[in-house]
Tab-separated table of C-alpha atoms in Angstrom:
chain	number	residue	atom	x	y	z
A	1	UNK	CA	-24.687	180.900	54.325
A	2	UNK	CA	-25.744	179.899	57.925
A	3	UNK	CA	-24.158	181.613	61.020
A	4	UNK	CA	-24.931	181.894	64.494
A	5	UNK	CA	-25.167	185.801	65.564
A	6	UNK	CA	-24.029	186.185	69.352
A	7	UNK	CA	-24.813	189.752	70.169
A	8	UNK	CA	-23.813	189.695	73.522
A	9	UNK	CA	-25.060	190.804	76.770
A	10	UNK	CA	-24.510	194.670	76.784
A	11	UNK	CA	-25.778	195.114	72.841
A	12	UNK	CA	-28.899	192.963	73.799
A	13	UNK	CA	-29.250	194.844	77.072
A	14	UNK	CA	-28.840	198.355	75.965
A	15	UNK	CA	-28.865	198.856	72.962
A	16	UNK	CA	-31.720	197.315	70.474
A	17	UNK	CA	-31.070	199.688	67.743
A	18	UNK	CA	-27.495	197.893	67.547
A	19	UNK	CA	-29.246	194.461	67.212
A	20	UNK	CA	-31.757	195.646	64.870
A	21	UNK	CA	-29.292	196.813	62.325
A	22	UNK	CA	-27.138	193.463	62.525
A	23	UNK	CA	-30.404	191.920	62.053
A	24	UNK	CA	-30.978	194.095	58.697
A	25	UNK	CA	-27.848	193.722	57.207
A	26	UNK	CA	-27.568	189.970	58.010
A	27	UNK	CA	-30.854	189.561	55.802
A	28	UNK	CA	-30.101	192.088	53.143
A	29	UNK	CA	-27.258	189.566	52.573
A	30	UNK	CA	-28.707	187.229	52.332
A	31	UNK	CA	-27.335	185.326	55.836
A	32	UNK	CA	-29.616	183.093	57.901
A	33	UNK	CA	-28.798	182.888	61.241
A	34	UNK	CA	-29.862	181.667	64.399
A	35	UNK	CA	-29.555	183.104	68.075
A	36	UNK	CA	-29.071	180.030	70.874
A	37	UNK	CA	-31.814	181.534	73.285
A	38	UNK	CA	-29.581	179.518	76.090
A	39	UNK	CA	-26.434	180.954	75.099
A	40	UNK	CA	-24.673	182.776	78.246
A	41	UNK	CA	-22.361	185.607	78.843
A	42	UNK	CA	-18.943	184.812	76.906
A	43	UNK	CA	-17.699	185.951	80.567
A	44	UNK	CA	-15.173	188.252	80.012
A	45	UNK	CA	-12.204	189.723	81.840
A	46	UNK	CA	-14.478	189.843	85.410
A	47	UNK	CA	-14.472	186.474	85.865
A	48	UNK	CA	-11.327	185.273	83.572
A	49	UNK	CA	-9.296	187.351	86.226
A	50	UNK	CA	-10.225	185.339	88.780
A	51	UNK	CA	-11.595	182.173	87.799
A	52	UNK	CA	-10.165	180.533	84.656
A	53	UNK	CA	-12.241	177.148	85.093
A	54	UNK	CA	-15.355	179.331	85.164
A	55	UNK	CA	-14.565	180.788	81.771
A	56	UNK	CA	-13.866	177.920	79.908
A	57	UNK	CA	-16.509	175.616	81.191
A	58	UNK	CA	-19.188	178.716	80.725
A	59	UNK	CA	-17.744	178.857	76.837
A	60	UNK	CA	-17.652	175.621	76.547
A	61	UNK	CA	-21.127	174.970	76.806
A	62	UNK	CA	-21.619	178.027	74.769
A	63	UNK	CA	-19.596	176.420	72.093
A	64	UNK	CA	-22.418	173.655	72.298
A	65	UNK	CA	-25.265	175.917	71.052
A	66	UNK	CA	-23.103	177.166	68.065
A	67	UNK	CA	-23.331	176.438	64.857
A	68	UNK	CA	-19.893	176.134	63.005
A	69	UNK	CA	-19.618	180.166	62.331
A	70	UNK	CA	-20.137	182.530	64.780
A	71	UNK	CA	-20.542	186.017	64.337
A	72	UNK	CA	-19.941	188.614	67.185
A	73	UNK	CA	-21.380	191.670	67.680
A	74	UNK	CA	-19.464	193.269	69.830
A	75	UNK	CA	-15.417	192.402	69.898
A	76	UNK	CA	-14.726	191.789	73.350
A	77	UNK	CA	-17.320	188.656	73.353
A	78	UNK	CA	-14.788	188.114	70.347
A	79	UNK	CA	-12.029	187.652	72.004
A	80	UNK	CA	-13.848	185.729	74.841
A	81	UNK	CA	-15.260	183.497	72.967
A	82	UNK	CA	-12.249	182.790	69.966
A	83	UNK	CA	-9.729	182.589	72.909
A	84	UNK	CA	-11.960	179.998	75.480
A	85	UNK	CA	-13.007	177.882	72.033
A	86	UNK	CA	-9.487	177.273	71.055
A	87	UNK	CA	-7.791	175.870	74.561
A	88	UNK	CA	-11.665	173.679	75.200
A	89	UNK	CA	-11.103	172.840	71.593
A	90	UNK	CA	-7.523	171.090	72.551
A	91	UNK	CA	-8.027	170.282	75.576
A	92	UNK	CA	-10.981	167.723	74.670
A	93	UNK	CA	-10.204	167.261	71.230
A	94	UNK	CA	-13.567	168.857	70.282
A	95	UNK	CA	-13.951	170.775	67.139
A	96	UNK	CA	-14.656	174.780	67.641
A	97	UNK	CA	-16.707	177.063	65.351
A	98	UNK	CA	-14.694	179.319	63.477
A	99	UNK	CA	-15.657	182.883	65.541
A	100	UNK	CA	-15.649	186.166	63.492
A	101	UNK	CA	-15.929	189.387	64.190
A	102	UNK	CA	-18.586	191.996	62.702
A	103	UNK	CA	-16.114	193.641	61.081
A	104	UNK	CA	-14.028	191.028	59.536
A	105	UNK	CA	-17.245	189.766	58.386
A	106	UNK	CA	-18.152	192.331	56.774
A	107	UNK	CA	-14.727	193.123	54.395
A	108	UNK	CA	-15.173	188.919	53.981
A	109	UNK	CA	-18.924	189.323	52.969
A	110	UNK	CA	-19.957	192.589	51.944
A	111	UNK	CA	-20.510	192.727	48.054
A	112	UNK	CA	-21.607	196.406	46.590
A	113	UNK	CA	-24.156	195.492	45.116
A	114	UNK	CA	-26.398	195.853	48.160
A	115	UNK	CA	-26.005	199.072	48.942
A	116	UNK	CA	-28.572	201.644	48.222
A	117	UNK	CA	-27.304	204.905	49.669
A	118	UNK	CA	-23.698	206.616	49.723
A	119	UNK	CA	-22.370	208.926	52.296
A	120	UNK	CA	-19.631	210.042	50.459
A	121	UNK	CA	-18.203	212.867	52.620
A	122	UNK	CA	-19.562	211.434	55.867
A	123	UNK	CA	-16.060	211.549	58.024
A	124	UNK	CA	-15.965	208.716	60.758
A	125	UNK	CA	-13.336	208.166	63.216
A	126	UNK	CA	-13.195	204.844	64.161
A	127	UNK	CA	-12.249	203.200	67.906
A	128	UNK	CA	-10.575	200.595	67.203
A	129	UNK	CA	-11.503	197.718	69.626
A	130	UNK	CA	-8.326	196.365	72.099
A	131	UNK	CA	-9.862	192.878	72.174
A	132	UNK	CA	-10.069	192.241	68.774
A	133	UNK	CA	-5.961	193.937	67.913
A	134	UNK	CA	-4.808	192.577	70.962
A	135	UNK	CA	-3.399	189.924	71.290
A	136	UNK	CA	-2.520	190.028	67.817
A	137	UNK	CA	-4.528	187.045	66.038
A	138	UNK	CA	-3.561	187.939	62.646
A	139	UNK	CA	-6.853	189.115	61.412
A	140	UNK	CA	-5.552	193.234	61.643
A	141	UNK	CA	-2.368	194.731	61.466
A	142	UNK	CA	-2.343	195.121	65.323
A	143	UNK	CA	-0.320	198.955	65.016
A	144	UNK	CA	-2.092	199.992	62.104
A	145	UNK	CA	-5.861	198.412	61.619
A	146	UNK	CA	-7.215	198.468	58.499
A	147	UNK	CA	-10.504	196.325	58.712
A	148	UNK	CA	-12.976	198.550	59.802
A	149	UNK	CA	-11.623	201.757	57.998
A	150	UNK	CA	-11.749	198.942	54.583
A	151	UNK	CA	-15.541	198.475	55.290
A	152	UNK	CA	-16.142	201.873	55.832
A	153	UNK	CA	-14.593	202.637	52.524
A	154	UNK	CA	-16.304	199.719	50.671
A	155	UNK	CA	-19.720	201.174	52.258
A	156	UNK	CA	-19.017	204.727	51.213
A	157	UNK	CA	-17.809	206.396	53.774
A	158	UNK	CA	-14.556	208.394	54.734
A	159	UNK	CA	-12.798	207.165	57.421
A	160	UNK	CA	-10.597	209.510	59.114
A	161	UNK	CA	-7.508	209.265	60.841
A	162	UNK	CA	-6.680	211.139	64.080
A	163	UNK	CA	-3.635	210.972	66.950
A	164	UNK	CA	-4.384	208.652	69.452
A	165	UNK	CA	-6.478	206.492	67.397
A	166	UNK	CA	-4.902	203.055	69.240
A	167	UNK	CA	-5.494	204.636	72.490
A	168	UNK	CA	-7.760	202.461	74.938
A	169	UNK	CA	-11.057	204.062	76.484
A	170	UNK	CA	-10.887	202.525	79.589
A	171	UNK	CA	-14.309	200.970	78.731
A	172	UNK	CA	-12.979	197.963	80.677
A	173	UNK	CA	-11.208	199.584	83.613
A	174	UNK	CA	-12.711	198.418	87.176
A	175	UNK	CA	-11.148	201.530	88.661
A	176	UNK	CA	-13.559	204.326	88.581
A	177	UNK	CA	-10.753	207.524	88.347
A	178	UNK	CA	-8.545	205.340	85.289
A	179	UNK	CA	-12.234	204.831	83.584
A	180	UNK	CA	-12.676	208.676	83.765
A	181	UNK	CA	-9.886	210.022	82.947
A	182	UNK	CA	-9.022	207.435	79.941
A	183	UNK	CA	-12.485	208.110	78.422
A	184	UNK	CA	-12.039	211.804	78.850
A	185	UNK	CA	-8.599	211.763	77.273
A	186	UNK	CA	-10.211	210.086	74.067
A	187	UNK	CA	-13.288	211.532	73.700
A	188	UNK	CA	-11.217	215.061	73.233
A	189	UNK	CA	-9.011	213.309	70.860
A	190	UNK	CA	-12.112	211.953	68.505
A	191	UNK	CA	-13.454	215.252	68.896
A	192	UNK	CA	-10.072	217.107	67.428
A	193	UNK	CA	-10.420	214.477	64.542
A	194	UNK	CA	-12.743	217.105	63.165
A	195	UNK	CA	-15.365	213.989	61.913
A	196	UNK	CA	-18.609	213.840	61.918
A	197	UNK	CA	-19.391	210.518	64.252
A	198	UNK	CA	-17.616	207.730	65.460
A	199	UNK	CA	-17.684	204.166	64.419
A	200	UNK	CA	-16.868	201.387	66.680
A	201	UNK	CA	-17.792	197.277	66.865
A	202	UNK	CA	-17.281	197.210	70.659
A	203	UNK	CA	-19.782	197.526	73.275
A	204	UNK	CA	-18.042	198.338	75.917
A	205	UNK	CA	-16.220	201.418	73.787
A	206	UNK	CA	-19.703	202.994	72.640
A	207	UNK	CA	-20.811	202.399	76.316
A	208	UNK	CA	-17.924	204.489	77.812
A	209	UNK	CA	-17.700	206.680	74.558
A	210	UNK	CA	-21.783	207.344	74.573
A	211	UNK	CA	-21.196	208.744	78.061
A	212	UNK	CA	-18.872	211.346	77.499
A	213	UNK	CA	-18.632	212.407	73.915
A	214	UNK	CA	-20.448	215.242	72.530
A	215	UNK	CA	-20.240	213.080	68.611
A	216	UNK	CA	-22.466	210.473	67.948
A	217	UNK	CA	-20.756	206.886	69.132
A	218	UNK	CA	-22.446	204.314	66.110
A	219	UNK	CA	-21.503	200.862	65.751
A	220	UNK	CA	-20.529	199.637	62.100
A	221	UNK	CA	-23.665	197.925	61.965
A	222	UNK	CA	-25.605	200.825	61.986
A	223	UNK	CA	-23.660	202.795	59.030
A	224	UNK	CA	-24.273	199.344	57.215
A	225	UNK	CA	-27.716	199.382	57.414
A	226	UNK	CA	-28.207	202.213	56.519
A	227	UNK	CA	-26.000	202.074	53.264
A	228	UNK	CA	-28.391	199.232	52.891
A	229	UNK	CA	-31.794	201.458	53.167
A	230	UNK	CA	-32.633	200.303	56.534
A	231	UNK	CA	-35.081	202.753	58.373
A	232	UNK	CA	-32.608	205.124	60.249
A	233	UNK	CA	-35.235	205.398	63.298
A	234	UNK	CA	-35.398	202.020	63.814
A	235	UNK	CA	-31.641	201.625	63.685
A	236	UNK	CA	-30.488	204.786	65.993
A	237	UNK	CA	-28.688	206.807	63.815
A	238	UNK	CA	-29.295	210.659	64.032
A	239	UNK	CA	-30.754	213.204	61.760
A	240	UNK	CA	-27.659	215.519	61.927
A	241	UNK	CA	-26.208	212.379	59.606
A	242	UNK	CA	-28.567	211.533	56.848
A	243	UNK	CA	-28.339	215.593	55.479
A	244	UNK	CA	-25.303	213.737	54.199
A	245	UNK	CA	-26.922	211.279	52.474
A	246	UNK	CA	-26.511	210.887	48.554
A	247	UNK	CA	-27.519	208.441	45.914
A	248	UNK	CA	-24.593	206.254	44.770
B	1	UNK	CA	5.587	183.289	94.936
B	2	UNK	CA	7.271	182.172	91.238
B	3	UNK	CA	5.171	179.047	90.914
B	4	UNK	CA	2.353	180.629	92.737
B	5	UNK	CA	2.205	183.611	89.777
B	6	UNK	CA	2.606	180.615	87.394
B	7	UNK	CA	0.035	178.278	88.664
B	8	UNK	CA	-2.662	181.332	87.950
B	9	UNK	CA	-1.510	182.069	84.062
B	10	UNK	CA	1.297	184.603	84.617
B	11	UNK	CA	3.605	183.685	81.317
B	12	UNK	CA	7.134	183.799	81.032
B	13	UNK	CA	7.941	186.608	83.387
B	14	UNK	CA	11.558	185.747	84.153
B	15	UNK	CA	12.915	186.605	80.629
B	16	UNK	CA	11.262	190.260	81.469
B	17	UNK	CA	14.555	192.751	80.465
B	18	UNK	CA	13.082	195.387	82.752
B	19	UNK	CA	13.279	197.287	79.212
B	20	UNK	CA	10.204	199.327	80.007
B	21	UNK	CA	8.690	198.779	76.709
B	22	UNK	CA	5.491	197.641	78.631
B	23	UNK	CA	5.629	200.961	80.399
B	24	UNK	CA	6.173	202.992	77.575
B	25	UNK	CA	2.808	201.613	76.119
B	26	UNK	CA	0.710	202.143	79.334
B	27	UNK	CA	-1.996	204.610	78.946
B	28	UNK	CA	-2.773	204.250	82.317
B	29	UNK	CA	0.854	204.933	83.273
B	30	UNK	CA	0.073	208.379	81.208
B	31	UNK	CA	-2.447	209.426	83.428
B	32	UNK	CA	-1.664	207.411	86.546
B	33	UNK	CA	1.789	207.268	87.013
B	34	UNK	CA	2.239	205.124	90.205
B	35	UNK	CA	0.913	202.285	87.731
B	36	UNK	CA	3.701	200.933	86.219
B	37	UNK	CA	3.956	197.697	84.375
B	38	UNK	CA	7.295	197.520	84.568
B	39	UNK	CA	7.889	198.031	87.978
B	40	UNK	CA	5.351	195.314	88.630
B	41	UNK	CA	7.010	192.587	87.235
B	42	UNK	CA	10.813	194.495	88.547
B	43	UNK	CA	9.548	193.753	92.040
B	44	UNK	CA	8.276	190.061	91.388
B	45	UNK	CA	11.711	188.860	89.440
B	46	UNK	CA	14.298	190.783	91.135
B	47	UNK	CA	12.927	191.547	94.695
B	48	UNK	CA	11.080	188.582	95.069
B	49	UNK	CA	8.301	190.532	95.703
B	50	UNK	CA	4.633	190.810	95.235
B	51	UNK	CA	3.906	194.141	94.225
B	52	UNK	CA	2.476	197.005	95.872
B	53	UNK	CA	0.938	198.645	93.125
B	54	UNK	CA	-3.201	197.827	92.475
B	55	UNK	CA	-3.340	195.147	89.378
B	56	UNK	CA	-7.098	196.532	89.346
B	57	UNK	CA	-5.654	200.057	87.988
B	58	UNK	CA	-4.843	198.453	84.488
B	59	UNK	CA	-7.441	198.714	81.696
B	60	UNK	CA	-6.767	195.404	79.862
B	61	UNK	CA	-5.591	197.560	76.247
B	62	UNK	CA	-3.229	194.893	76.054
B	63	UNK	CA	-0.725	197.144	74.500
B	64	UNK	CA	1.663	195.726	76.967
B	65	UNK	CA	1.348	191.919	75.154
B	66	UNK	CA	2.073	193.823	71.637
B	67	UNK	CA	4.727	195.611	72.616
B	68	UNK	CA	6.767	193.286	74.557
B	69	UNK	CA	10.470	192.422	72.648
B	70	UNK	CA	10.386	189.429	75.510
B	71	UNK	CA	6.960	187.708	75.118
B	72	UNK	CA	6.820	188.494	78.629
B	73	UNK	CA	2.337	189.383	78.617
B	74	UNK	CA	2.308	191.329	81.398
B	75	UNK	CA	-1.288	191.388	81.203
B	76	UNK	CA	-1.442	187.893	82.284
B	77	UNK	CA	1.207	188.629	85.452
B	78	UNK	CA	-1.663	191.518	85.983
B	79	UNK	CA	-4.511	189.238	85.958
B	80	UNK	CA	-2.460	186.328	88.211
B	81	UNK	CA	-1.927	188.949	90.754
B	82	UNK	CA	-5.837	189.921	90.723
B	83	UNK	CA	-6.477	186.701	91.519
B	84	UNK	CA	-4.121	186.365	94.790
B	85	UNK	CA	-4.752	189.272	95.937
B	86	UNK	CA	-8.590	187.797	96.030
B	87	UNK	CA	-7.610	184.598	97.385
B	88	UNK	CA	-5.718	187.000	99.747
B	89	UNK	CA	-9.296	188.176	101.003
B	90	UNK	CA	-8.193	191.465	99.193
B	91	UNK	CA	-12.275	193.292	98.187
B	92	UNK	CA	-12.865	192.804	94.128
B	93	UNK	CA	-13.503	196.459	92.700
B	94	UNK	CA	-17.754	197.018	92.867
B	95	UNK	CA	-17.688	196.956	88.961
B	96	UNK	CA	-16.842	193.011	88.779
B	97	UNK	CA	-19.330	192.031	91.721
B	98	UNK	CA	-21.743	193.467	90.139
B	99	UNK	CA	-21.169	191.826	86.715
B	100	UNK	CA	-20.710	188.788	88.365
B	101	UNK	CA	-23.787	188.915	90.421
B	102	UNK	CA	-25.781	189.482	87.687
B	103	UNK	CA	-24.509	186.406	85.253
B	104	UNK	CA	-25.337	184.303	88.509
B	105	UNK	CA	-28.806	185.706	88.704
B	106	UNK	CA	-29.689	185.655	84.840
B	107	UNK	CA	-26.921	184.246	82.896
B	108	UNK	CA	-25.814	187.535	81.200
B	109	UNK	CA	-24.003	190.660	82.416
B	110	UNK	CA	-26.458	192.999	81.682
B	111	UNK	CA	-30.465	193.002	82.384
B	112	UNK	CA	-33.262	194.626	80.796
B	113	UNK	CA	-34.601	198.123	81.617
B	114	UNK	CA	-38.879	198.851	81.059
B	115	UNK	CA	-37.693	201.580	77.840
B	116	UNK	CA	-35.348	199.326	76.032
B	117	UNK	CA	-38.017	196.193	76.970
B	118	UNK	CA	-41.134	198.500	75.438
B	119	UNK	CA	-38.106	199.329	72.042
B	120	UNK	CA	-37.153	195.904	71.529
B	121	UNK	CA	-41.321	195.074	71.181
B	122	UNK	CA	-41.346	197.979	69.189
B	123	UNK	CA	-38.656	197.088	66.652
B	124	UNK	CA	-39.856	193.252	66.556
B	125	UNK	CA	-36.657	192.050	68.410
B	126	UNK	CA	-37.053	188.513	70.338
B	127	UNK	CA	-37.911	187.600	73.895
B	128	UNK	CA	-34.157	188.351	76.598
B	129	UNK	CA	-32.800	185.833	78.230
B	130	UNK	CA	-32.176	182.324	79.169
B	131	UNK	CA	-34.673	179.204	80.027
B	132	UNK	CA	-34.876	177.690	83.115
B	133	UNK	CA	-32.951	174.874	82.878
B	134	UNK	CA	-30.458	176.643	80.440
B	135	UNK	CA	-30.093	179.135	83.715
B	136	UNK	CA	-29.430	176.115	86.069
B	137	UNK	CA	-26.599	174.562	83.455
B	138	UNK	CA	-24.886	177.995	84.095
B	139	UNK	CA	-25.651	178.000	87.924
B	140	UNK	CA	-23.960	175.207	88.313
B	141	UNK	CA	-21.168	175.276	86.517
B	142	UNK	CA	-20.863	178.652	88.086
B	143	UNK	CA	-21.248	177.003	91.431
B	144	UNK	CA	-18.865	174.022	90.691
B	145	UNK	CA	-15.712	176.306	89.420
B	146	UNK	CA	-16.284	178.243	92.583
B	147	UNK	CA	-17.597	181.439	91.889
């Protein structure tokens, strides 16, 4: 299988340990992909509130560079990128790549037999990403997601439910008091969830969740490494984790 | 002001039942209450009025679009007033000037710091960033669509 991995602009920014375990898991699977060094920011809401041409004609020459699968890291440059690549793709009668998210690439792709280590017992909360429910698209039930809680199983792990779990962060909120006060609100709920870290395939949630919460804010791509025996240095995730580890 | 909200991608606001079903899934509302979707699109279809309230408030959850019985998307009457009020010569919040800044500079939202330059050497990652003439296709087309 051939892909192209878009990892967009925060992940490659900020946080390498994010791209390194994408980049693990991709090979342990056995997936070649490719990385357009030209490809630009899927310019999210910023712009798309105020300058629709500006979006599309960005993503459409991003939709160039692609090969016919892309895979997102992060969920917002999802929903960026799926939404702009269907209207350019009627519009001009041009055919767009098919764009998946991490996590629906995953459930789609993950077999067992990769996996090295098990965490059973390893309780993970997971933010669900707005972008990717919303609008619904039909990949997740949109009030009740199942696809990253379904990987986390399939990898080992216990995913955990809690109240507020569909509640936004505010990672994307321009105003600085709504941005506070909604990342406040759900850091305390993930922290009454009782688990042990939180999973999450945006960028912009782990940004906003890293900030405040006193758990450790992973992406799915870093619990899937290390199921696959990546190094957990290289990939970010914390010693207060791996006492959990067990042999499958 | 209709076809002005229309022009700029507000959907289908006039079959809004002022149910409050948009309201009722408003975090912000929760812990803002002068935001309040439905309000919002009250005052544009029966006061024919352009709101008071600041469309920069919402967080984009997009619970709003899910939850509406009316396929109203208020979100997109949110982001169509955004854009007036710019075109109004209303100040963008610092948060989107500086994202926007920095995809004309470089291409991408974000840029590198020295620590996570020195990791991603470390960990074997590749070189950040666009070419030259892959930054001047984006300049431009930034610079044609206005921005």
């Amino acid at each position: 299988m051939s892909i192209t991995l878009y990892l967009g602009c925060v992940i490659k920014a900020l946080y390498p340990e994010v791209e390194k375990a994408i980049k693990e898991v991709l090979e342990r699977m056995g997936v070649n992909f490719e990385e357009p060094k030209d490809a630009s920011c899927c310019a999210p809401l910023g712009f798309f509130s105020l300058n629709r041409d500006a979006w599309l004609r960005l993503n459409e020459r991003n939709m160039r560079l692609f090969q016919d699968t892309v895979v997102t890291a992060c969920d917002d440059c999802f929903a960026s990128l799926n939404d702009a690549f269907k209207i350019v793709s009627e519009n001009k009668g041009i055919k767009a790549p098919e764009v998946k998210p991490f996590g629906k690439f995953m459930l789609e792709n993950l077999e067992n037999r990769g996996l090295r280590f098990s965490f059973k017992g390893l309780r993970c909360t997971v933010q669900h990403s707005c972008h990717f429910l919303r609008p619904a698209r039909g990949m997740d039930d949109a009030e009740n997601p199942r696809v990253v809680k379904s990987v986390l199983e399939k990898l080992g792990y216990l995913p955990v439910s809690y109240d507020g779990e569909l509640d936004c962060c505010g990672g994307l909120a321009f105003e600085e008091r709504v941005r506070e006060m909604l990342a406040r609100r759900k850091a305390e709920a993930l922290e009454k969830s009782g688990a042990d870290c939180v999973v999450s395939t945006c960028s912009h949630c782990m940004r906003q969740l890293r900030a405040v919460s006193r758990l450790p804010i992973l992406h799915l791509a870093q619990l899937s490494a290390l199921s696959m025996g990546a190094n957990p240095e290289e990939i970010g995730v914390p010693d207060m984790l791996l006492r959990r580890m067990v042999k499958p | 002001m209709i076809n002005r909200l229309r022009e700029r991608g507000a959907g289908n606001f006039l079959k809004c039942i002022q149910c409050g079903s948009c309201t009722s899934a408003c975090i912000v509302n929760v812990v803002e209450e002068e935001f309040n979707p439905r309000k919002i699109i009250g005052s544009i279809v029966r006061f024919n009025k352009f709101p008071d309230q600041d469309p920069w408030l919402c967080s984009a959850c997009l619970l709003c679009v899910e939850r509406c019985p009316q396929g109203v998307n208020p979100f997109s009457i949110i982001v169509s007033l955004r854009t007036i009020r710019y075109e109004n010569g209303n100040a963008l919040p610092n948060k989107v000037i500086e994202l926007i800044e920095q995809v004309k500079k470089t291409g991408l939202a974000f840029s590198l710091s020295k620590e996570v330059e020195e990791k991603r050497k470390l960990l074997g990652l590749p070189g950040f960033g666009l070419s030259e003439e892959g930054l001047s296709e984006v300049r431009r087309i930034l610079l044609e669509a206005g921005v």
